[in-house]
Coordinates of C-alpha atoms in Angstrom, one line a residue:
M1 CA 8.8 -5.0 19.2
H2 CA 6.0 -5.9 16.7
I3 CA 3.5 -8.6 17.4
H4 CA 1.9 -10.5 14.5
L5 CA -1.2 -12.6 15.0
D6 CA -1.6 -15.7 12.8
A7 CA -5.3 -16.6 12.8
L8 CA -5.1 -20.2 11.9
G9 CA -8.3 -21.3 13.6
G10 CA -9.7 -17.8 14.1
V11 CA -9.7 -15.0 16.6
A12 CA -11.5 -14.6 19.9
G13 CA -10.9 -12.8 23.2
D14 CA -9.9 -16.0 25.1
M15 CA -7.6 -17.1 22.3
F16 CA -5.9 -13.8 22.2
A17 CA -5.2 -13.8 25.9
A18 CA -4.1 -17.4 25.8
A19 CA -1.6 -16.9 22.9
L20 CA 0.1 -13.9 24.6
L21 CA 0.2 -15.6 28.0
D22 CA 1.7 -18.6 26.4
A23 CA 4.4 -16.3 25.0
F24 CA 4.7 -14.1 28.1
P25 CA 3.8 -16.4 31.1
E26 CA 5.2 -13.8 33.5
H27 CA 2.1 -11.7 33.0
R28 CA -0.4 -14.4 34.3
A29 CA -0.6 -13.0 37.8
G30 CA -1.0 -9.4 36.5
V31 CA -3.8 -10.4 34.2
S32 CA -5.7 -12.1 37.1
A33 CA -5.2 -9.1 39.3
S34 CA -6.5 -6.7 36.7
V35 CA -9.6 -8.8 36.1
Q36 CA -10.4 -9.1 39.8
A37 CA -9.9 -5.4 40.2
V38 CA -13.0 -4.9 38.0
D39 CA -15.0 -7.8 39.5
A40 CA -13.6 -9.8 42.4
R41 CA -16.1 -12.6 41.7
I42 CA -14.4 -13.5 38.4
A43 CA -11.6 -15.9 38.4
C44 CA -9.4 -16.7 35.3
A45 CA -6.8 -19.3 34.7
V46 CA -4.3 -20.4 32.1
S47 CA -3.7 -24.1 31.4
A48 CA -1.4 -26.0 29.0
H49 CA -3.2 -27.7 26.1
N50 CA -2.2 -30.1 23.3
D51 CA -4.6 -30.8 20.5
G52 CA -2.6 -33.7 19.2
I53 CA -0.8 -31.5 16.7
L54 CA 0.4 -28.4 18.6
T55 CA 1.0 -27.4 22.2
G56 CA 0.0 -24.1 23.6
A57 CA -2.4 -22.6 26.2
R58 CA -6.1 -22.1 27.0
F59 CA -7.6 -19.2 28.9
T60 CA -10.5 -20.1 31.0
V61 CA -12.9 -18.0 33.2
S62 CA -15.2 -18.9 36.0
A63 CA -18.1 -16.5 36.0
P64 CA -20.2 -15.5 39.1
G65 CA -22.6 -18.3 40.1
A66 CA -21.0 -20.6 37.6
E67 CA -21.4 -24.4 38.0
P68 CA -18.3 -26.5 37.3
G69 CA -18.0 -28.4 34.1
P70 CA -19.2 -28.0 30.5
A71 CA -22.4 -26.0 30.1
P72 CA -25.3 -26.2 27.6
H73 CA -25.3 -23.7 24.8
R74 CA -27.8 -20.9 24.7
H75 CA -28.3 -17.8 22.5
A76 CA -28.9 -14.3 23.6
H77 CA -30.7 -11.3 22.2
T78 CA -28.2 -10.3 19.5
G79 CA -27.8 -13.7 18.0
Q80 CA -24.4 -14.1 19.5
H81 CA -23.7 -16.8 22.1
D82 CA -23.8 -16.4 25.9
H83 CA -22.4 -18.4 28.7
P84 CA -25.0 -19.5 31.2
H85 CA -22.4 -21.4 33.3
A86 CA -18.6 -21.7 33.8
H87 CA -16.6 -20.1 30.9
D88 CA -14.5 -23.1 30.2
H89 CA -14.9 -22.9 26.5
S90 CA -15.6 -26.7 26.3
H91 CA -18.9 -26.2 24.5
D92 CA -19.5 -25.5 20.8
H93 CA -17.1 -23.1 19.1
G94 CA -14.6 -22.7 21.9
H95 CA -13.9 -19.1 21.3
D96 CA -15.2 -16.3 23.5
H97 CA -18.5 -16.7 21.7
A98 CA -19.2 -13.0 21.0
H99 CA -20.1 -11.8 24.4
D100 CA -21.7 -8.6 23.1
H101 CA -25.4 -9.4 23.6
A102 CA -27.2 -6.2 22.8
H103 CA -30.5 -5.5 24.5
D104 CA -33.6 -6.9 22.7
H105 CA -35.6 -4.1 21.0
A106 CA -38.7 -5.3 22.8
H107 CA -37.4 -4.7 26.3
D108 CA -37.3 -1.4 28.1
H109 CA -35.1 -2.3 31.1
A110 CA -31.5 -3.3 30.7
H111 CA -31.6 -5.7 33.6
D112 CA -34.6 -7.7 32.2
H113 CA -33.8 -11.4 31.8
G114 CA -30.5 -11.1 33.6
H115 CA -28.8 -8.5 31.3
R116 CA -26.2 -6.0 32.4
P117 CA -26.0 -2.7 30.5
W118 CA -22.8 -1.6 28.8
S119 CA -23.1 1.7 30.7
E120 CA -22.9 -0.2 34.0
I121 CA -19.8 -2.1 32.8
R122 CA -18.2 1.1 31.7
T123 CA -18.8 2.7 35.1
A124 CA -17.2 -0.4 36.7
L125 CA -14.1 -0.1 34.5
E126 CA -13.8 3.6 35.2
A127 CA -14.0 3.0 39.0
A128 CA -11.7 -0.1 39.2
D129 CA -8.2 0.1 40.5
L130 CA -6.6 -0.4 37.2
A131 CA -3.5 1.1 35.6
P132 CA -4.6 4.0 33.4
A133 CA -3.4 2.4 30.2
V134 CA -5.2 -0.9 31.1
R135 CA -8.4 1.0 31.8
A136 CA -8.1 3.0 28.5
H137 CA -7.5 -0.2 26.4
A138 CA -10.4 -2.0 28.1
L139 CA -12.8 1.0 27.5
G140 CA -11.5 1.2 23.9
I141 CA -12.2 -2.5 23.1
F142 CA -15.6 -2.5 24.9
G143 CA -16.4 0.7 23.1
H144 CA -15.9 -0.8 19.7
L145 CA -18.0 -3.8 20.7
A146 CA -20.9 -1.8 22.0
A147 CA -20.8 0.6 19.1
A148 CA -21.0 -2.2 16.6
E149 CA -23.9 -3.8 18.4
A150 CA -25.8 -0.5 18.6
R151 CA -25.3 0.0 14.9
V152 CA -26.5 -3.5 14.0
H153 CA -29.7 -3.2 16.1
G154 CA -30.4 0.5 15.5
I155 CA -30.3 1.4 19.2
A156 CA -28.3 3.8 21.3
V157 CA -24.9 2.6 22.5
D158 CA -26.0 3.0 26.2
A159 CA -28.9 0.6 25.5
V160 CA -26.6 -2.2 24.6
A161 CA -26.6 -4.9 27.3
F162 CA -24.7 -8.1 28.0
H163 CA -26.1 -11.3 29.4
E164 CA -25.2 -11.3 33.1
V165 CA -22.8 -14.3 32.9
G166 CA -21.7 -13.4 29.4
A167 CA -20.8 -9.9 30.8
A168 CA -18.4 -11.5 33.3
D169 CA -17.0 -13.5 30.4
S170 CA -16.5 -10.4 28.4
I171 CA -15.0 -8.4 31.2
A172 CA -12.4 -11.2 31.8
D173 CA -11.4 -11.5 28.1
V174 CA -11.4 -7.8 27.4
V175 CA -9.5 -6.8 30.6
A176 CA -7.0 -9.6 30.1
A177 CA -6.4 -8.3 26.6
A178 CA -6.1 -4.7 27.8
H179 CA -3.6 -5.7 30.5
L180 CA -1.4 -7.6 28.0
I181 CA -1.5 -4.8 25.4
A182 CA -0.5 -2.2 28.1
A183 CA 2.2 -4.4 29.6
L184 CA 3.8 -5.5 26.4
E185 CA 4.0 -2.0 24.9
A186 CA 4.4 -3.4 21.4
R187 CA 5.4 -0.9 18.8
S188 CA 2.8 -2.2 16.4
W189 CA 0.4 -5.1 15.7
S190 CA -0.6 -7.0 12.6
V191 CA -2.8 -9.9 11.7
S192 CA -3.0 -12.5 9.0
A193 CA -5.9 -12.9 6.6
L194 CA -8.9 -13.9 8.7
P195 CA -11.0 -17.0 8.1
L196 CA -14.6 -16.0 7.4
G197 CA -16.3 -19.2 8.4
S198 CA -19.8 -19.9 7.2
G199 CA -23.3 -21.1 8.2
R200 CA -25.9 -19.7 10.4
V201 CA -26.5 -19.1 14.1
R202 CA -29.9 -19.5 15.7
T203 CA -31.0 -16.4 17.6
Q204 CA -34.1 -14.9 19.2
H205 CA -34.5 -12.9 16.1
G206 CA -34.2 -16.0 13.8
P207 CA -31.2 -17.3 11.9
L208 CA -28.3 -14.9 11.3
P209 CA -25.3 -15.4 9.0
V210 CA -21.7 -16.1 10.0
P211 CA -19.7 -13.9 10.4
A212 CA -22.1 -12.3 12.9
P213 CA -23.3 -8.8 11.9
A214 CA -21.3 -7.0 14.6
T215 CA -18.2 -8.9 13.6
T216 CA -18.7 -7.9 10.0
L217 CA -18.8 -4.2 10.9
L218 CA -15.7 -4.5 13.1
L219 CA -13.7 -6.3 10.4
A220 CA -14.2 -3.8 7.6
G221 CA -10.9 -3.4 5.8
F222 CA -9.3 -6.6 7.1
A223 CA -8.1 -9.2 4.7
T224 CA -10.1 -12.4 4.8
L225 CA -10.0 -15.9 3.3
D226 CA -12.3 -18.9 2.9
D227 CA -10.6 -22.1 4.0
G228 CA -13.7 -24.1 3.5
I229 CA -14.2 -24.8 7.2
P230 CA -17.6 -23.7 8.5
G231 CA -18.7 -22.2 11.8
E232 CA -18.0 -18.9 13.7
R233 CA -14.3 -18.3 13.2
V234 CA -13.9 -14.7 14.4
T235 CA -16.1 -13.5 17.3
P236 CA -17.2 -9.9 17.9
T237 CA -14.9 -9.7 20.9
G238 CA -12.0 -10.9 18.9
A239 CA -12.9 -8.5 16.1
A240 CA -13.1 -5.6 18.6
I241 CA -9.6 -6.4 19.9
L242 CA -8.2 -6.4 16.3
R243 CA -10.0 -3.1 15.5
H244 CA -8.6 -1.6 18.6
L245 CA -5.0 -2.7 17.8
C246 CA -5.0 -2.0 14.1
G247 CA -7.1 1.1 14.1
D248 CA -7.8 2.5 10.6
D249 CA -4.8 0.5 9.1
P250 CA -5.9 -3.1 9.2
G251 CA -3.9 -3.9 6.1
R252 CA -0.5 -3.5 7.7
G253 CA 1.7 -6.5 6.8
R254 CA 4.2 -8.3 9.0
P255 CA 7.4 -6.2 9.1
R256 CA 10.9 -7.5 9.0
G257 CA 12.4 -8.3 12.4
I258 CA 14.2 -10.9 14.5
L259 CA 11.8 -13.6 15.6
G260 CA 11.7 -13.8 19.4
R261 CA 9.0 -15.4 21.5
T262 CA 6.0 -17.2 20.1
G263 CA 2.7 -18.3 21.7
I264 CA -0.3 -20.4 20.8
G265 CA -3.8 -19.9 22.2
F266 CA -6.5 -22.5 21.7
G267 CA -10.2 -22.5 21.5
T268 CA -12.0 -25.8 22.2
K269 CA -14.0 -26.4 19.1
V270 CA -12.4 -29.2 17.0
L271 CA -11.9 -28.1 13.4
P272 CA -11.6 -30.8 10.8
G273 CA -7.9 -31.1 9.8
L274 CA -6.9 -27.8 11.4
S275 CA -5.7 -26.7 14.9
N276 CA -8.2 -24.3 16.3
C277 CA -5.6 -21.8 17.5
L278 CA -4.3 -18.3 17.3
R279 CA -0.5 -17.9 17.1
A280 CA 1.4 -14.8 18.3
L281 CA 4.8 -14.1 16.7
V282 CA 7.0 -11.5 18.5
L283 CA 9.4 -9.7 16.3
E284 CA 12.2 -7.6 17.8
D285 CA 12.8 -4.9 15.3
G286 CA 15.1 -2.2 16.6
A287 CA 18.2 -4.1 17.3
A288 CA 18.8 -5.6 13.9
S289 CA 20.0 -2.4 12.2
R290 CA 20.7 0.2 14.9
P291 CA 21.0 -1.2 18.3
G292 CA 19.4 0.9 21.0
R293 CA 18.1 3.6 18.6
R294 CA 14.6 4.3 17.3
D295 CA 12.9 6.8 15.1
L296 CA 10.0 8.8 16.7
A297 CA 7.9 11.8 16.2
V298 CA 6.9 14.5 18.7
I299 CA 3.4 16.1 18.6
A300 CA 3.0 19.3 20.7
F301 CA 0.0 21.6 21.4
E302 CA -1.5 23.7 24.1
V303 CA -5.0 23.5 25.7
D304 CA -6.7 26.3 27.6
D305 CA -10.4 25.6 27.3
Q306 CA -10.8 22.0 28.5
S307 CA -11.5 21.1 32.1
G308 CA -8.7 19.3 34.0
E309 CA -10.9 16.3 34.6
D310 CA -11.9 15.8 31.0
L311 CA -8.3 16.5 29.8
A312 CA -7.0 13.8 32.1
T313 CA -9.5 11.4 30.6
G314 CA -8.5 12.4 27.1
L315 CA -4.8 12.0 27.8
D316 CA -5.3 8.6 29.3
R317 CA -7.1 7.6 26.1
L318 CA -4.2 9.0 24.0
R319 CA -1.8 6.8 26.0
A320 CA -3.8 3.8 25.0
E321 CA -3.6 4.6 21.2
P322 CA -1.5 2.1 19.3
G323 CA 1.9 3.6 18.4
I324 CA 1.8 6.3 21.1
V325 CA 4.8 5.8 23.3
D326 CA 4.2 8.5 26.0
V327 CA 2.1 11.6 26.8
V328 CA 3.1 14.3 29.2
Q329 CA 1.6 17.7 30.2
M330 CA 3.0 20.7 31.8
P331 CA 1.6 24.1 32.9
V332 CA 2.5 27.1 30.9
I333 CA 1.4 30.7 30.7
G334 CA -0.1 31.8 27.4
K335 CA -1.5 35.0 25.9
K336 CA -3.2 37.4 28.3
G337 CA -1.6 35.7 31.2
R338 CA -3.8 32.6 30.9
M339 CA -2.7 29.3 32.4
M340 CA -2.6 26.6 29.8
A341 CA -1.6 22.9 29.6
R342 CA 1.2 22.1 27.2
I343 CA 0.8 18.6 25.8
Q344 CA 3.7 16.6 24.3
V345 CA 3.0 13.2 22.6
L346 CA 5.8 10.8 21.7
V347 CA 4.7 8.6 18.8
R348 CA 6.2 6.1 16.4
P349 CA 6.4 7.5 12.8
E350 CA 4.1 5.0 11.2
S351 CA 1.4 5.9 13.7
L352 CA 1.8 9.7 13.3
E353 CA -1.3 10.3 11.2
A354 CA -3.6 8.3 13.5
A355 CA -2.1 9.9 16.6
V356 CA -2.7 13.4 15.2
A357 CA -6.4 12.5 14.6
A358 CA -6.6 11.1 18.2
C359 CA -5.2 14.4 19.6
F360 CA -7.9 16.4 17.8
R361 CA -10.6 13.8 18.9
E362 CA -9.6 13.6 22.6
T363 CA -8.7 17.3 23.3
T364 CA -10.1 20.7 22.4
T365 CA -7.0 21.8 20.6
I366 CA -7.6 23.1 17.0
G367 CA -4.0 23.1 16.0
L368 CA -0.8 21.3 16.8
R369 CA 2.9 20.9 15.7
Y370 CA 4.9 17.7 15.0
H371 CA 8.4 16.9 13.9
P372 CA 10.6 13.7 13.6
V373 CA 13.2 12.9 16.3
E374 CA 15.7 10.1 17.0
G375 CA 15.8 8.4 20.3
A376 CA 17.9 5.9 22.3
V377 CA 16.2 3.2 24.3
L378 CA 17.4 0.6 26.7
A379 CA 16.1 -3.0 26.5
R380 CA 13.4 -3.6 29.1
A381 CA 11.0 -6.4 30.2
A382 CA 7.8 -6.3 32.3
R383 CA 7.2 -8.9 35.0
T384 CA 4.6 -9.4 37.7
V385 CA 5.6 -10.8 41.1
E386 CA 3.6 -11.9 44.1
H387 CA 4.5 -10.5 47.5
D388 CA 2.6 -10.1 50.8
G389 CA -0.6 -11.3 49.2
R390 CA -0.6 -9.0 46.2
S391 CA 0.6 -8.7 42.6
V392 CA 3.2 -6.1 41.9
R393 CA 4.2 -5.1 38.3
V394 CA 8.0 -4.5 37.9
K395 CA 9.9 -3.2 34.9
I396 CA 13.4 -4.6 34.5
V397 CA 15.9 -2.5 32.4
A398 CA 19.2 -3.6 31.0
R399 CA 21.6 -0.7 31.8
P400 CA 25.3 -0.4 30.9
G401 CA 26.2 -1.0 34.6
G402 CA 23.8 -3.9 35.1
R403 CA 20.1 -4.7 35.2
T404 CA 17.8 -2.6 37.4
A405 CA 14.2 -3.0 38.4
K406 CA 11.4 -0.5 39.2
A407 CA 8.1 -1.5 40.8
E408 CA 4.9 0.1 39.6
A409 CA 4.0 2.8 42.2
D410 CA 0.2 2.2 41.6
D411 CA 0.5 -1.3 43.0
A412 CA 1.6 0.0 46.4
R413 CA -0.5 3.0 46.7
D414 CA -3.0 1.4 49.1
R415 CA -0.2 0.9 51.7
A416 CA -0.4 3.4 54.5
G417 CA 3.0 5.2 55.1
H418 CA 6.0 6.0 52.9
A419 CA 8.2 3.3 54.6
A420 CA 5.6 0.5 54.0
R421 CA 5.2 1.5 50.3
A422 CA 9.0 1.7 49.8
A423 CA 9.5 -1.7 51.5
L424 CA 6.9 -3.3 49.3
R425 CA 8.4 -1.9 46.1
R426 CA 12.0 -2.8 47.1
E427 CA 11.0 -6.4 47.9
A428 CA 9.1 -6.7 44.6
E429 CA 12.1 -5.4 42.7
R430 CA 14.4 -7.9 44.4
L431 CA 12.0 -10.8 43.6
A432 CA 11.7 -9.8 40.0
L433 CA 15.5 -9.6 39.5
E434 CA 15.9 -12.9 41.3
Q435 CA 13.3 -14.6 39.2
E436 CA 14.8 -13.3 36.0
Q437 CA 18.2 -14.5 37.0
E438 CA 16.9 -18.0 37.7
E439 CA 15.3 -18.1 34.2
R440 CA 18.3 -16.9 32.3

């Protein structure tokens, strides 16, 4: 499938999560589990919302130490907004408010004034019990965010820091986005022209223009429009998600396809005469012309001079690249009897050039091979179920002899004993099939 984002009100991390969870409510439990895997103190919720024109969803986050109810608005070091209390988006813009608050140039210590360094957040993501694809997407989005802030302020990437509560906000929005991107496995993504907004934001460094400087860097190459409505319309976190999804091809238009699900995610700022929302349109594109078939490309290469630890990290990052369907490795014997790793990457044709560049970037190979192939694929759906106090992800597949379900092995790995793990997975699979049957 292809997912097109229609940025009517703008784009922010919370709006992105809300729009996709409105379209795919079965992933709500999985998103919450992934966020809490990174920081158990952070709670997120999805609620229905009607702005008097449209109906959709809002994604809200309770940060550590948060007080209930709306919070006053403050500004952090980079000139973007932070969240001193509960992240309910009921104040000011109602987006995720650009959580990337880079460390002030005058401070030497990342934790001064309640700031949490990007390097610490990165370590937490790497150590968290996340699915590899979720972790890779989260690191990719946060990496874009930190790199943009570092460039804006002329500091090292590891010197970028986030306000302590804003950091919790950022973790929730980014990890939620990463979980959804990984779970939905969309073939490709596109976005409409983005509203630029206008005006100024007050910062510790003085007034800065809208779009914020980091947002401007992240949106290079994206189509924009001026609809005459002021304010911050695209936040740095929203821009980082778009850059991660669209890569170096932000001009990709919406392809033909069969319109399936739709979702609407709201911010809370009231825009004059306009719903402050982001809409997700899900286009099913393989079944229209050749049911069950798809065009792919295979990239193959060998590596014999990269440590196993670093290669595993690189391959996880490849799996998170938009358009890459799968990555596998196998041991082979090369010249002079050397053991090598043979890597095979399955990629969608329109993403081949970007995937080749990613292979060279993430591994030590200096040459590779690729060729087009045709494949057959069964329709599938991802679902998250609750059983025995835990969330378990299940993939349901429509096979010729009937629908089958397979639980994610990672979600049962902390159970001691093969029998206990097998029992947990079997029950999760039964529940997933039962829930799907009830909804059909």
